[in-house]
Short mmCIF file of C-alpha atoms and ligand atoms in Angstrom, two decimals:
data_model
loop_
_atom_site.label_atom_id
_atom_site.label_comp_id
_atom_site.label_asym_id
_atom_site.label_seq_id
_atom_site.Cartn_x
_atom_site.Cartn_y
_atom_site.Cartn_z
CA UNK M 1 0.00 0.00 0.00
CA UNK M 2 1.20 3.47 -1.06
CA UNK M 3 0.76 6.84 0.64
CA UNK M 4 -1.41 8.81 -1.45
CA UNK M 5 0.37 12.14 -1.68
CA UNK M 6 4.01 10.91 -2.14
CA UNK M 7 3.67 6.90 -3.53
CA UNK M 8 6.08 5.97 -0.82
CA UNK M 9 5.21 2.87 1.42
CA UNK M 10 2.00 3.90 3.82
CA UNK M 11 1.68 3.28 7.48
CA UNK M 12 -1.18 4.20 8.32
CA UNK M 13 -4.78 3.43 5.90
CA UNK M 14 -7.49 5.16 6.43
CA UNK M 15 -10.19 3.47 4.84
CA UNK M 16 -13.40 5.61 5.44
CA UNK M 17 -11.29 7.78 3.15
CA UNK M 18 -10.25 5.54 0.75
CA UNK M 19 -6.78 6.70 1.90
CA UNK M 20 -3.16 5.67 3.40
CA UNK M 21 -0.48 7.73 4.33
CA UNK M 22 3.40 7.52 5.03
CA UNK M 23 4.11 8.82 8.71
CA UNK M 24 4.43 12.49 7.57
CA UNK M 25 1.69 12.93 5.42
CA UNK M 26 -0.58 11.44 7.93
CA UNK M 27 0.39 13.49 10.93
CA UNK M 28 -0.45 16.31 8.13
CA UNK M 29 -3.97 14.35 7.70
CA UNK M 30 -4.22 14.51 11.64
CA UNK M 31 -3.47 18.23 11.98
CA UNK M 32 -5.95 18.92 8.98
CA UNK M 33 -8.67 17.01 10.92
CA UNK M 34 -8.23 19.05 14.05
CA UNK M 35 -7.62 22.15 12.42
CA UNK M 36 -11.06 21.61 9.91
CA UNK M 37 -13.18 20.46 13.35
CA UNK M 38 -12.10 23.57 14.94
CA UNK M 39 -12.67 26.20 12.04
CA UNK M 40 -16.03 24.83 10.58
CA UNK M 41 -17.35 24.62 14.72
CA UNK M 42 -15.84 27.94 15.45
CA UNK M 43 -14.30 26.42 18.30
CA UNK M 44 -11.65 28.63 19.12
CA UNK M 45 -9.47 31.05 18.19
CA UNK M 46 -5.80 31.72 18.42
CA UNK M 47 -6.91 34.80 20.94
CA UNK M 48 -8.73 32.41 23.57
CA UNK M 49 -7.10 30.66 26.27
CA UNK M 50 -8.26 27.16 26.18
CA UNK M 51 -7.96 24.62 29.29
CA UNK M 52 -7.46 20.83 27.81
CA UNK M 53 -8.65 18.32 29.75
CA UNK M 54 -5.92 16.04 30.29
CA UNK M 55 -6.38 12.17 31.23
CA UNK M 56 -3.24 11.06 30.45
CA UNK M 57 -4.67 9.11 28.03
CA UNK M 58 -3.35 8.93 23.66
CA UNK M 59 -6.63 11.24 23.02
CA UNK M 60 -6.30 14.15 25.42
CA UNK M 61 -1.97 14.24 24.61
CA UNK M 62 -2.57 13.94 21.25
CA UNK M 63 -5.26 16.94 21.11
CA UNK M 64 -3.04 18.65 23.41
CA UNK M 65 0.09 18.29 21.51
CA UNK M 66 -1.70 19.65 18.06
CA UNK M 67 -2.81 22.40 19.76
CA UNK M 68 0.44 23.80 20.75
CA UNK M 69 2.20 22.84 18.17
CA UNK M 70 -0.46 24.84 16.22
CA UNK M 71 0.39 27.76 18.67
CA UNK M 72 -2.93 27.87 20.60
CA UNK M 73 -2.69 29.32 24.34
CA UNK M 74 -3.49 25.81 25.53
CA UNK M 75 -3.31 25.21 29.22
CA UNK M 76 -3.56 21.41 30.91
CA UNK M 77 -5.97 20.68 33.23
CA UNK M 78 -5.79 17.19 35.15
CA UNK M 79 -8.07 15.37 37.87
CA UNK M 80 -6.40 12.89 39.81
CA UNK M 81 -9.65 10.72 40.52
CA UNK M 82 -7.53 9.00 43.36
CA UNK M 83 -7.64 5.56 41.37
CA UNK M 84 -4.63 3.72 42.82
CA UNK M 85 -1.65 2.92 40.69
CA UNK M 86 -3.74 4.22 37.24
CA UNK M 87 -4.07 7.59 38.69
CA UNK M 88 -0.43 7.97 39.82
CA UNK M 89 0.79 6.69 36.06
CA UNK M 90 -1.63 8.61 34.24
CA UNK M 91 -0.47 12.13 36.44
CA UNK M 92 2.90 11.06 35.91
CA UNK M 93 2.66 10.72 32.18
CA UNK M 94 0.81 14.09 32.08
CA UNK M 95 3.15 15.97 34.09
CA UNK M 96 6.03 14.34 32.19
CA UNK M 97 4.11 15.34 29.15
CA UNK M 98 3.63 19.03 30.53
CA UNK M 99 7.62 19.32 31.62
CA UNK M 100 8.92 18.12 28.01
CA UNK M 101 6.78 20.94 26.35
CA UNK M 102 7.40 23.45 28.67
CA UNK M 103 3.27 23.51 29.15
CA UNK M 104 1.14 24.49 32.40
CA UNK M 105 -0.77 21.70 33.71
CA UNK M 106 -3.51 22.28 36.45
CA UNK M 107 -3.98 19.48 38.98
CA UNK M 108 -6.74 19.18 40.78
CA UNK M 109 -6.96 16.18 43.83
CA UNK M 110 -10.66 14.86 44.44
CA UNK M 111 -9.25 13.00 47.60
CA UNK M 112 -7.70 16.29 49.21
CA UNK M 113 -10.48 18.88 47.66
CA UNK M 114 -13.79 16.80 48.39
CA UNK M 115 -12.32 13.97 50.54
CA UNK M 116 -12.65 11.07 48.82
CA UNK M 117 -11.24 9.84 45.42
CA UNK M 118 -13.79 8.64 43.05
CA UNK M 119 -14.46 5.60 44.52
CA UNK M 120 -14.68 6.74 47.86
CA UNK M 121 -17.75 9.24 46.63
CA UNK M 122 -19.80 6.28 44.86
CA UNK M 123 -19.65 4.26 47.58
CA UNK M 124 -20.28 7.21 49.59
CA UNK M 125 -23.24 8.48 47.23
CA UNK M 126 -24.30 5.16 46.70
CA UNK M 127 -23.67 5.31 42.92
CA UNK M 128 -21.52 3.60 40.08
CA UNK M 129 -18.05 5.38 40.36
CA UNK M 130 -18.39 6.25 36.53
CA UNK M 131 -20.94 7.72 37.25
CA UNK M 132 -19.82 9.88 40.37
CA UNK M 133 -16.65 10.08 38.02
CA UNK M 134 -18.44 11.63 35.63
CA UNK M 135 -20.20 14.22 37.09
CA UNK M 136 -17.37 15.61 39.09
CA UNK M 137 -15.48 15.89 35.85
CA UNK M 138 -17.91 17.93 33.95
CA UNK M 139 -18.25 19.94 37.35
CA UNK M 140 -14.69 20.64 37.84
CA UNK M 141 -13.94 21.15 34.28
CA UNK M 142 -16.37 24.01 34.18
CA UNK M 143 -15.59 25.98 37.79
CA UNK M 144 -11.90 25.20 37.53
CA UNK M 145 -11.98 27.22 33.97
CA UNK M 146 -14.33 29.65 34.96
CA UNK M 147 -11.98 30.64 37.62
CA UNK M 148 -8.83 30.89 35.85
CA UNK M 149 -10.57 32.76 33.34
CA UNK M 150 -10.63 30.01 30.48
CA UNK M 151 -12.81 30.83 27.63
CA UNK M 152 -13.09 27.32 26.23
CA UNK M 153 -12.57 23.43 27.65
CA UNK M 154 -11.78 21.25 25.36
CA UNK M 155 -12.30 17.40 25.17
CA UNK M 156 -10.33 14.37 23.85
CA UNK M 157 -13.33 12.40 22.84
CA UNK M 158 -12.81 11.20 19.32
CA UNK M 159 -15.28 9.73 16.51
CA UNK M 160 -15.37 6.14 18.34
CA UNK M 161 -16.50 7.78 21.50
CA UNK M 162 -18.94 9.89 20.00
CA UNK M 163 -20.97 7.74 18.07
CA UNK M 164 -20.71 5.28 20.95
CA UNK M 165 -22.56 7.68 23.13
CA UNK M 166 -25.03 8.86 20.06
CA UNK M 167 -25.65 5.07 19.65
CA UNK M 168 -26.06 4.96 23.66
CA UNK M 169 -28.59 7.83 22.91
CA UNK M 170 -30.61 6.62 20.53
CA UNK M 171 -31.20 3.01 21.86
CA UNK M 172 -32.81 4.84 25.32
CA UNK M 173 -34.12 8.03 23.15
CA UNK M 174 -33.00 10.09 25.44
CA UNK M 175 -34.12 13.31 24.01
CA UNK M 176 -32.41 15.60 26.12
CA UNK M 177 -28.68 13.92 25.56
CA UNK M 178 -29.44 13.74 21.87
CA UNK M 179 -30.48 17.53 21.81
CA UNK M 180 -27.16 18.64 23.44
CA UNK M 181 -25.00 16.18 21.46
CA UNK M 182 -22.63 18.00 19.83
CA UNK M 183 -18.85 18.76 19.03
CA UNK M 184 -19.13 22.29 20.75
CA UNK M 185 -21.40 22.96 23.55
CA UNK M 186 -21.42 26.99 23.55
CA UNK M 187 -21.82 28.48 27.05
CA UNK M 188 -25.14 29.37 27.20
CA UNK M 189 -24.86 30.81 31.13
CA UNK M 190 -21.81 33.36 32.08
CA UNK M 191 -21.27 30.55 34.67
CA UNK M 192 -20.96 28.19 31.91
CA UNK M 193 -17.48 28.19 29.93
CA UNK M 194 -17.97 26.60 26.00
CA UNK M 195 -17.32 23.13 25.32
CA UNK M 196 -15.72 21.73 22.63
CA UNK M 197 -14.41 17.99 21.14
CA UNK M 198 -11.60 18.97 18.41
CA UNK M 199 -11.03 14.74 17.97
CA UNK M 200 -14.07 14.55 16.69
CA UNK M 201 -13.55 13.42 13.13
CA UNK M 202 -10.92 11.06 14.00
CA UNK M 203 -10.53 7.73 15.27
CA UNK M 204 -8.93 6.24 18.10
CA UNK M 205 -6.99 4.25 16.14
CA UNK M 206 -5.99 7.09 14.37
CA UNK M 207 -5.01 8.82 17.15
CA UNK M 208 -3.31 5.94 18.62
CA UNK M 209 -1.16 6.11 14.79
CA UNK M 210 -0.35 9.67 15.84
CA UNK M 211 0.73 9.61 19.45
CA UNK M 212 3.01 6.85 18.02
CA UNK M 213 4.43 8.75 15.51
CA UNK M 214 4.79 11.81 17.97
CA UNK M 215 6.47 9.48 20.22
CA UNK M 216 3.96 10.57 23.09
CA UNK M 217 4.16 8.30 25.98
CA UNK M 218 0.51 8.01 27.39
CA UNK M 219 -0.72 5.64 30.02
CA UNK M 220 -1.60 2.50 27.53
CA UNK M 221 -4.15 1.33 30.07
CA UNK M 222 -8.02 1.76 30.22
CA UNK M 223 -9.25 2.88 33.48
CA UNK M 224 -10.03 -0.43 35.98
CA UNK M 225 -13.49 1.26 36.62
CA UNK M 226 -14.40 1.06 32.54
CA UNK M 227 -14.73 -2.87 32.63
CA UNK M 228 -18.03 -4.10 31.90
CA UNK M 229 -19.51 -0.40 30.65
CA UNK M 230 -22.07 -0.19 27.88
CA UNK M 231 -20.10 2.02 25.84
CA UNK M 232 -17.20 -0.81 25.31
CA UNK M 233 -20.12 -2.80 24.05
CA UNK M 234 -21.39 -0.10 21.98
CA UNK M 235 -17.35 0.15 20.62
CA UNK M 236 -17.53 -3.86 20.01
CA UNK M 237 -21.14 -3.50 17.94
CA UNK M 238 -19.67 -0.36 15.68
CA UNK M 239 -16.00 -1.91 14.98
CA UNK M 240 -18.18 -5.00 13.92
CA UNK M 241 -20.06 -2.68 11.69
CA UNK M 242 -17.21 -0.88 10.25
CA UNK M 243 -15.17 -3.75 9.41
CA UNK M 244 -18.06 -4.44 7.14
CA UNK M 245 -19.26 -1.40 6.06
CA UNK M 246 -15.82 1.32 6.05
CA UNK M 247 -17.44 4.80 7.20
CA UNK M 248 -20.53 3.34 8.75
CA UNK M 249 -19.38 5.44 12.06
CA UNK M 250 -18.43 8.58 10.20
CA UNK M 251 -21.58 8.68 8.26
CA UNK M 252 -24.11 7.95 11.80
CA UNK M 253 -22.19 10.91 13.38
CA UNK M 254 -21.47 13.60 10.61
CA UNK M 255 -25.25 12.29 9.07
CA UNK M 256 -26.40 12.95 12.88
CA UNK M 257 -24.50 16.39 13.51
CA UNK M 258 -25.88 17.69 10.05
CA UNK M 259 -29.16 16.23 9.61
CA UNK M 260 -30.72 14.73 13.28
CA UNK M 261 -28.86 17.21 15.66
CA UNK M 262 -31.18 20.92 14.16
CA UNK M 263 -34.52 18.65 15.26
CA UNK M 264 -33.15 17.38 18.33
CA UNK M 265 -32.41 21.01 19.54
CA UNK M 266 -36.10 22.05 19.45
CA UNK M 267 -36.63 19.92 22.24
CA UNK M 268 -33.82 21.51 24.31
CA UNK M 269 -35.87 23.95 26.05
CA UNK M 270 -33.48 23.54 29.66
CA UNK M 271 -33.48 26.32 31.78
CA UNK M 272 -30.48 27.16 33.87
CA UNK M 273 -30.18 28.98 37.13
CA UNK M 274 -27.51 29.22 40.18
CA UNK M 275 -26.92 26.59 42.25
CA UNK M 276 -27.98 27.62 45.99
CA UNK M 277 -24.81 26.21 46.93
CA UNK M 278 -22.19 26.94 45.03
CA UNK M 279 -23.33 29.49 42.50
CA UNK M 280 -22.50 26.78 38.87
CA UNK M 281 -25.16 27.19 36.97
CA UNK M 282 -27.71 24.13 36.72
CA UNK M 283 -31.25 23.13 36.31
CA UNK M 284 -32.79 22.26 39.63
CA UNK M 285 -32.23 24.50 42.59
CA UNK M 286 -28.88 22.47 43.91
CA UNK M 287 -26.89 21.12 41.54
CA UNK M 288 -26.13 17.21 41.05
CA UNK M 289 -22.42 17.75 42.22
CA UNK M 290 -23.65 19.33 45.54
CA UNK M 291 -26.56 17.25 46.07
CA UNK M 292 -24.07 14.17 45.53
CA UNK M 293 -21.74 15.73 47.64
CA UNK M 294 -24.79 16.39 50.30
CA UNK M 295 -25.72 12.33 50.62
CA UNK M 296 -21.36 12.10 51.28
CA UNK M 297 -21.29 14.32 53.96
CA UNK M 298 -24.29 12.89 55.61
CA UNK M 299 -23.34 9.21 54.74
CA UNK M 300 -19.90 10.07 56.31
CA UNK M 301 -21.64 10.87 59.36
CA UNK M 302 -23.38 7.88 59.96
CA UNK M 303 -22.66 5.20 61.98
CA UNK M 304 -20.79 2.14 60.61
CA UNK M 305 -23.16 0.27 62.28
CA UNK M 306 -25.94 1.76 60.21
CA UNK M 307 -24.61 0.83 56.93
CA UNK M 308 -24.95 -2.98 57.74
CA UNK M 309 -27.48 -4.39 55.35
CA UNK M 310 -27.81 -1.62 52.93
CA UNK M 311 -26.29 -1.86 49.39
CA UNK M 312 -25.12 0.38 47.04
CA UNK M 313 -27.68 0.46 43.52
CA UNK M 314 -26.71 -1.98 41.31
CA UNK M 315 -26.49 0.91 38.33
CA UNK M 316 -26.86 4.38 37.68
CA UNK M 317 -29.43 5.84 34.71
CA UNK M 318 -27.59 3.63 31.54
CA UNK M 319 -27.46 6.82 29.70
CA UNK M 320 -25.31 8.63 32.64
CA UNK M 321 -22.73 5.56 32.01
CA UNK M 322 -22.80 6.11 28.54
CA UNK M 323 -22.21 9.76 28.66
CA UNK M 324 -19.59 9.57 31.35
CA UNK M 325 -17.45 6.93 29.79
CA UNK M 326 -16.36 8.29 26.34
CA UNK M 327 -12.88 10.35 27.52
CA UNK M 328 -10.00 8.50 26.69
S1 LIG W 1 -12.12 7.67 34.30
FE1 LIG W 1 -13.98 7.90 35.47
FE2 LIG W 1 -13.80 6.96 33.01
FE3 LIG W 1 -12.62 5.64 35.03
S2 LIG W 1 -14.09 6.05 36.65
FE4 LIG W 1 -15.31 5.65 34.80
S3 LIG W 1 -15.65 7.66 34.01
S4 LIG W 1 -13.84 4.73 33.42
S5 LIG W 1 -13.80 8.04 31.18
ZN1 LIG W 2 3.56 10.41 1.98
ZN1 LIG W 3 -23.68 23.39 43.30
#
């Protein structure tokens, strides 16, 4: 197989395209992928100061790296969950990352800022951790930007994660997820900061090709917590589907975004207000991160004693799993 711009030997194909590429010409393929997703979505300028949400993970490097080698203001932000050995490789990696490039990465500690790590606050909450995971991420994200004056957060989640969750979405109709799936969530609230997914129109084996190329050294392991969720089974269904049908995901998600997502909006009708707490803006007159954090403070409180015979739920709302497992 050839590269298609040059006719040397390719190393990566990208079928969907009807494509291959040598290593240069694809890490040119990459850039142009990022570069289009951010233009045609009006993501972000070179003016704003963007916070990347950093995992440690081949997605959120990658995105990071193309954004500052692209010369965006592009600060890191990472969350140490407080998930054993994963979390101390994947900060390691990041700050490593952060060092080499002479970047600033944020860190923010769940265990020493809310007193538990992740798993701590399910059991705590009585919830899945992905999905107590996943709510203090989208909570932190937002207040840690708004305070250091971010204008945008942006995302590793890449085309396999995204039409995972629209597939998530669409077996449960959930109306509300489908209306707000997007690659850029604008802030719609001055508490709000804009949210946006720059992988979006590239693969995670594609962006596997290019951390390898880039000779980024990311944490190679999944999270322990993302055994047995729905979205890996969503993955399984759409590689099936792929292998048989090259651009089956690209066409459900760019067919979705350009076609389904202007009708699903109507129905987004959500108002948003302060939290009585802690000022975020949110729907009901708490929001979930302080109500959550409510049920820890009282559950910490409570005799051991009291806990005997009472068991955590067996699963959170399936479409909170999906949405809060995509971010590699
Ligand atoms: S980090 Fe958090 Fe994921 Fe781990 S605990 Fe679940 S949601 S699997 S993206
Ligand atoms: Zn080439
Ligand atoms: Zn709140």
């Amino acid at each position: 197989m050839l590269c298609i711009k040059c006719k040397q030997t390719a190393w990566v194909e990208v079928r969907r395209h009807h494509s291959a590429f040598c290593r240069s010409h694809f890490l040119d393929y990459f850039d142009n992928q990022v570069l289009k997703a951010v233009r045609e979505e009006r993501m972000f300028t070179q003016d704003d100061r963007i916070l990347v949400a950093i995992s440690g993970g081949k997605d959120s490097l990658a995105l990071w790296d193309v954004l500052l080698r692209h010369g965006y203001q592009a600060d890191g932000l990472y969350i140490d969950l407080g998930i054993a050995e994963y979390s101390d490789h994947s900060r390691a990696k990041s700050e490593a990352f952060a060092a080499a490039r002479d970047a600033a990465l944020r860190v923010v500690e769940l265990e020493q800022d809310y007193g538990h790590g992740v798993k701590g606050l399910a059991q705590h909450a009585r919830r899945v951790p992905c999905s107590a995971c996943g709510l203090s991420k989208r909570y932190l994200f937002n207040k840690v930007a708004l305070e250091g004056g971010y204008r945008v957060v942006a995302t590793g989640h890449n085309l396999d994660d995204e039409v995972a969750t629209l597939l998530g979405n669409l077996l449960h109709w959930q109306m509300g997820y489908l209306s707000r799936q997007s690659p850029v969530l604008e802030a719609t609230h001055p508490g709000l900061v804009k949210k946006v997914k720059p992988l979006f129109r590239l693969t995670e084996q594609e962006t596997v090709s290019y951390a390898i190329i880039q000779g980024i050294d990311y944490v190679p392991e999944e999270c322990p917590m993302a055994q047995g969720a729905r979205s890996l089974v969503y993955k399984e269904v759409l590689n099936l589907l792929e292998k048989h049908s090259p651009g089956a995901k690209h066409n459900l998600l760019l067919g979705f975004l350009e076609k389904g997502r202007p009708v699903f909006r109507e129905v987004d009708n959500t108002e948003l207000r302060e939290c009585e707490q802690c000022g975020q803006p949110t729907t009901t007159p708490v929001c979930a991160f302080c109500r959550m954090m409510d049920v820890v403070r009282l559950r910490e409180r409570e005799p051991r004693s009291g806990q005997r015979g009472r068991r955590p739920h067996a699963a959170a709302p399936s479409s909170e799993a999906v949405m809060t497992t995509a971010d590699g």
